[in-house]
Amino acid sequence: MLKENFNDLWYLIVVARERSFTRAAAKLGVSQSALSHAIRGLEERLGVRLLTRTTRSVAPTDAGETLIASIGPRFDQIETDLVALTDRRDRVAGTLRITAGEHALSSTLWPLLKPFLKAWPDVNIELTTDNMLTDIVSDRFDAGVRLGDQIARDMVAVRIGPDWRMVVVGAPDYFAVQGKPETPTDLQQHRCINMRLPTHGGVYPWEFSRDDQQIRIRVEGQLIFNNLNARVEAAIAGLGLAYVPEDCVSEAVATGTLVKVLDAWCEPFSGYHLYYPSRKQHTAAFARLLDAVRWQP
């Protein structure tokens, strides 16, 4: 029975993880009709419905969830063992999947990956830019990048960059008309450029600290973005104050295009870390990656 169901079980896992026959078929390299036929045949042979299909989504039934929870890790282990077998050859090869936020990728991870890719040409890296707190286990990423204080305790974290800070900036023309805030609470009297949080859909509160005092301010303004560069450009255009990573506006501040305010309230915090499951068995490619991205003070 195992032999006739083996491929179809793997198809089931991929469809459940992708929540889509279209995406699963593309990932597996088969047609949607062949994939649907395979799943239907599996359900008939087992005598139980495994997937609930609607016009908009696909989700496992209770029986499907139970089966996938049982066999999914075993298929993953087989895949890991096959990769490890490949690693016994003389060359380091394989594909690594990493998820990182927009700023984490551009400021820290990508500069580290460029020399790594040149050093190991047989290693492929799939990068997903995502500002959400992605579950790297369920989404089958090898690793993710987050700030140190955002990483779950059951993960292994490797620091890959220095501390950095957020700053408040605005255009000289804006300050000429509106004046400058002296304290974080003064921001409530200013037009501020907000960021929409992808996790819960709320607006990101601006966080400040000075000595032992911490303040979280919810600000108002005409604009809300979920894109970092757009917030910087809006600030340069004089449309309000932006709260952004300091390195993204260092050149604009140096040239006077933007001006920093509330500097004493913008203290640095823990930098970016690469994190991965503690139970993960390292492939040779992943081990080389850890060596390449580990931060050297």
Coordinates of C-alpha atoms in Angstrom, one line a residue:
M1 CA 0.0 0.0 0.0
L2 CA 2.9 2.4 0.8
K3 CA 4.4 2.1 -2.7
E4 CA 1.2 3.1 -4.6
N5 CA 0.6 6.0 -2.2
F6 CA 4.1 7.4 -1.7
N7 CA 4.0 10.1 -4.4
D8 CA 0.4 11.0 -3.7
L9 CA 1.2 11.5 0.0
W10 CA 3.9 14.0 -1.0
Y11 CA 1.5 15.7 -3.3
L12 CA -1.0 16.0 -0.4
I13 CA 1.7 17.6 1.9
V14 CA 2.6 20.2 -0.8
V15 CA -1.0 21.1 -1.5
A16 CA -1.7 21.5 2.2
R17 CA 1.3 23.7 2.7
E18 CA 0.6 25.9 -0.3
R19 CA -3.1 26.0 0.3
S20 CA -3.5 26.0 -3.4
F21 CA -3.6 23.4 -6.2
T22 CA -2.2 26.0 -8.6
R23 CA 0.8 26.9 -6.5
A24 CA 1.4 23.2 -5.6
A25 CA 1.2 22.1 -9.2
A26 CA 3.8 24.7 -10.2
K27 CA 6.1 23.7 -7.4
L28 CA 5.8 20.0 -8.2
G29 CA 6.0 20.4 -12.0
V30 CA 2.8 18.6 -12.7
S31 CA -0.6 19.8 -14.1
Q32 CA -3.4 20.8 -11.8
S33 CA -5.7 18.1 -13.2
A34 CA -3.0 15.4 -12.6
L35 CA -2.5 16.7 -9.1
S36 CA -6.2 16.8 -8.3
H37 CA -6.7 13.3 -9.8
A38 CA -3.8 12.0 -7.6
I39 CA -5.3 13.5 -4.4
R40 CA -8.8 12.2 -5.2
G41 CA -7.3 8.7 -5.9
L42 CA -5.5 8.8 -2.5
E43 CA -8.7 9.7 -0.7
E44 CA -10.6 6.9 -2.4
R45 CA -8.0 4.3 -1.5
L46 CA -7.8 5.4 2.1
G47 CA -11.6 5.8 2.3
V48 CA -11.4 9.3 4.0
R49 CA -11.6 12.9 2.8
L50 CA -8.3 14.6 3.3
L51 CA -8.8 18.1 1.8
T52 CA -11.7 20.6 1.8
R53 CA -11.9 22.4 -1.5
T54 CA -13.7 25.6 -2.2
T55 CA -13.6 28.0 -5.1
R56 CA -11.1 30.2 -3.2
S57 CA -9.1 27.9 -1.0
V58 CA -7.9 24.5 -0.1
A59 CA -7.5 23.3 3.5
P60 CA -6.9 19.9 5.2
T61 CA -9.8 18.2 6.9
D62 CA -9.2 17.0 10.5
A63 CA -8.2 13.6 9.1
G64 CA -5.9 15.3 6.6
E65 CA -4.3 17.5 9.4
T66 CA -3.6 14.4 11.5
L67 CA -2.1 12.5 8.6
I68 CA 0.1 15.4 7.5
A69 CA 1.3 16.1 11.0
S70 CA 2.4 12.5 11.2
I71 CA 4.1 12.0 7.8
G72 CA 5.2 15.6 7.0
P73 CA 8.2 15.5 9.3
R74 CA 9.2 12.1 8.0
F75 CA 9.2 13.3 4.4
D76 CA 11.2 16.4 5.5
Q77 CA 13.7 14.1 7.2
I78 CA 14.1 12.0 4.0
E79 CA 14.7 15.2 2.1
T80 CA 17.3 16.3 4.6
D81 CA 19.0 12.9 4.5
L82 CA 19.2 13.1 0.7
V83 CA 20.7 16.5 0.9
A84 CA 23.2 15.3 3.4
L85 CA 24.1 12.4 1.1
T86 CA 24.8 14.9 -1.6
D87 CA 27.0 16.9 0.7
R88 CA 29.4 13.9 0.9
R89 CA 30.6 14.8 -2.5
D90 CA 33.6 17.1 -3.0
R91 CA 31.5 20.2 -3.6
V92 CA 29.2 22.2 -1.5
A93 CA 25.8 22.5 -3.2
G94 CA 22.1 22.8 -2.5
T95 CA 19.3 25.3 -2.1
L96 CA 18.8 27.5 1.0
R97 CA 15.5 29.3 1.6
I98 CA 15.7 32.4 3.7
T99 CA 13.0 35.0 4.7
A100 CA 13.9 38.5 5.8
G101 CA 12.3 41.9 6.3
E102 CA 12.8 44.7 3.8
H103 CA 15.4 46.6 5.8
A104 CA 17.1 43.4 7.2
L105 CA 17.7 42.2 3.6
S106 CA 19.0 45.4 2.2
S107 CA 21.1 46.7 5.1
T108 CA 22.6 43.5 6.5
L109 CA 21.8 40.2 4.8
W110 CA 22.4 41.0 1.2
P111 CA 25.9 42.5 1.6
L112 CA 26.9 39.3 3.4
L113 CA 25.4 37.0 0.8
K114 CA 27.1 38.6 -2.3
P115 CA 30.6 37.3 -1.4
F116 CA 29.1 34.0 -0.1
L117 CA 27.5 33.4 -3.5
K118 CA 30.7 34.1 -5.3
A119 CA 32.6 31.8 -3.0
W120 CA 30.1 28.9 -3.3
P121 CA 28.7 28.9 -6.9
D122 CA 26.9 25.6 -6.5
V123 CA 24.8 26.9 -3.6
N124 CA 21.4 28.5 -4.6
I125 CA 19.6 30.9 -2.3
E126 CA 15.9 31.7 -2.5
L127 CA 15.2 35.0 -0.7
T128 CA 11.7 36.0 0.3
T129 CA 11.2 39.6 1.5
D130 CA 8.5 39.6 4.1
N131 CA 7.9 42.1 7.0
M132 CA 5.6 39.7 8.8
L133 CA 6.8 37.4 11.6
T134 CA 6.9 34.4 9.3
D135 CA 6.8 30.9 10.8
I136 CA 9.9 29.4 9.2
V137 CA 9.1 25.9 10.2
S138 CA 5.6 25.6 8.7
D139 CA 6.6 27.6 5.6
R140 CA 9.7 25.4 5.2
F141 CA 12.4 28.1 5.3
D142 CA 15.9 27.1 6.3
A143 CA 16.3 30.3 8.2
G144 CA 14.9 33.8 8.8
V145 CA 16.3 37.2 9.9
R146 CA 14.8 39.2 12.7
L147 CA 15.8 41.5 15.5
G148 CA 17.3 39.7 18.4
D149 CA 14.4 40.4 20.8
Q150 CA 11.8 39.1 18.3
I151 CA 13.2 35.5 18.0
A152 CA 11.4 32.6 19.8
R153 CA 13.3 30.9 22.5
D154 CA 13.2 27.5 20.8
M155 CA 15.2 28.9 17.9
V156 CA 19.0 29.2 17.5
A157 CA 20.0 32.8 16.8
V158 CA 23.3 33.9 15.2
R159 CA 24.0 37.6 15.3
I160 CA 24.8 39.0 11.8
G161 CA 25.0 42.7 12.3
P162 CA 25.6 45.6 14.8
D163 CA 23.1 47.4 16.9
W164 CA 21.2 50.2 15.0
R165 CA 18.4 52.6 15.7
M166 CA 15.3 54.3 14.4
V167 CA 15.3 58.1 13.9
V168 CA 12.7 60.8 13.3
V169 CA 13.4 62.9 10.2
G170 CA 11.7 65.7 8.3
A171 CA 12.4 68.1 5.5
P172 CA 13.7 71.6 6.3
D173 CA 10.6 73.1 4.6
Y174 CA 8.3 71.2 6.9
F175 CA 10.1 72.4 10.0
A176 CA 10.1 75.9 8.8
V177 CA 6.3 75.9 8.9
Q178 CA 5.5 73.4 11.6
G179 CA 8.5 73.8 14.0
K180 CA 10.4 70.9 15.6
P181 CA 9.1 68.5 18.3
E182 CA 11.0 68.7 21.6
T183 CA 9.7 65.5 23.2
P184 CA 8.0 62.4 21.8
T185 CA 4.6 63.5 23.0
D186 CA 4.9 66.6 20.8
L187 CA 4.6 64.3 17.7
Q188 CA 0.9 64.2 18.3
Q189 CA 0.7 67.8 17.1
H190 CA 2.6 67.0 13.9
R191 CA 1.8 65.3 10.6
C192 CA 3.5 61.9 10.7
I193 CA 4.0 59.3 8.0
N194 CA 2.8 55.9 9.4
M195 CA 3.6 52.3 8.6
R196 CA 1.0 49.6 8.4
L197 CA 2.0 46.4 10.3
P198 CA 1.5 43.3 8.1
T199 CA 1.0 41.0 11.0
H200 CA -2.2 42.4 12.5
G201 CA -3.0 45.2 10.1
G202 CA -2.5 47.9 12.7
V203 CA -0.4 51.0 12.5
Y204 CA 3.1 50.8 13.9
P205 CA 3.5 52.8 17.1
W206 CA 6.7 54.9 17.4
E207 CA 8.9 53.7 20.2
F208 CA 11.3 55.9 22.1
S209 CA 13.6 55.4 25.1
R210 CA 15.9 57.7 27.1
D211 CA 17.8 56.4 30.1
D212 CA 15.1 54.2 31.8
Q213 CA 12.1 55.9 30.4
Q214 CA 10.2 54.3 27.5
I215 CA 7.4 55.9 25.5
R216 CA 5.2 54.4 22.7
I217 CA 3.4 57.0 20.7
R218 CA 0.6 56.5 18.2
V219 CA 0.8 59.3 15.7
E220 CA -1.5 60.7 13.0
G221 CA -0.9 62.0 9.4
Q222 CA -2.1 61.9 5.8
L223 CA 0.0 59.0 4.7
I224 CA 0.3 55.3 5.7
F225 CA 2.7 53.0 3.8
N226 CA 3.9 49.4 4.1
N227 CA 7.1 50.3 2.2
L228 CA 10.2 51.8 3.7
N229 CA 11.5 53.8 0.7
A230 CA 8.1 55.4 0.2
R231 CA 8.2 56.7 3.8
V232 CA 11.6 58.3 3.2
E233 CA 10.5 59.9 -0.1
A234 CA 7.4 61.3 1.5
A235 CA 9.5 62.9 4.3
I236 CA 11.9 64.4 1.7
A237 CA 8.8 65.8 -0.1
G238 CA 7.8 67.6 3.1
L239 CA 4.7 65.6 3.7
G240 CA 5.4 64.9 7.3
L241 CA 7.8 63.3 9.7
A242 CA 9.1 59.7 9.2
Y243 CA 10.4 57.2 11.7
V244 CA 12.9 55.1 9.8
P245 CA 16.2 53.2 10.3
E246 CA 19.0 55.7 10.6
D247 CA 21.2 54.1 7.8
C248 CA 18.4 54.7 5.3
V249 CA 18.6 58.4 5.7
S250 CA 22.2 59.0 6.6
E251 CA 23.1 60.5 3.2
A252 CA 20.0 62.7 3.1
V253 CA 20.8 64.0 6.6
A254 CA 24.4 64.6 5.7
T255 CA 23.4 66.7 2.7
G256 CA 20.7 68.6 4.7
T257 CA 17.8 67.1 2.6
L258 CA 16.4 65.7 5.9
V259 CA 16.9 66.8 9.5
K260 CA 16.9 64.6 12.5
V261 CA 14.9 65.5 15.6
L262 CA 14.4 63.9 19.0
D263 CA 17.9 62.4 18.7
A264 CA 18.4 61.9 22.4
W265 CA 15.2 59.7 22.5
C266 CA 16.4 57.4 19.8
E267 CA 18.6 54.8 21.5
P268 CA 20.1 51.8 19.6
F269 CA 18.7 48.3 20.1
S270 CA 19.7 44.7 19.3
G271 CA 20.8 44.2 15.7
Y272 CA 19.6 41.5 13.2
H273 CA 20.1 37.8 13.8
L274 CA 19.8 34.8 11.5
Y275 CA 17.7 32.2 13.2
Y276 CA 16.7 28.6 12.6
P277 CA 15.1 25.6 14.4
S278 CA 17.3 24.1 17.1
R279 CA 16.6 20.6 15.8
K280 CA 17.8 21.5 12.3
Q281 CA 20.5 19.2 10.9
H282 CA 23.0 21.3 9.1
T283 CA 23.9 20.6 5.5
A284 CA 27.3 21.6 4.4
A285 CA 25.9 24.6 2.5
F286 CA 24.0 25.8 5.6
A287 CA 27.1 25.5 7.7
R288 CA 29.1 27.6 5.3
L289 CA 26.3 30.2 5.3
L290 CA 26.5 30.4 9.1
D291 CA 30.3 31.0 8.9
A292 CA 29.8 33.7 6.2
V293 CA 27.1 35.8 7.9
R294 CA 28.2 35.6 11.6
W295 CA 28.9 39.1 12.8
Q296 CA 32.5 40.0 13.5
P297 CA 32.6 43.1 15.8

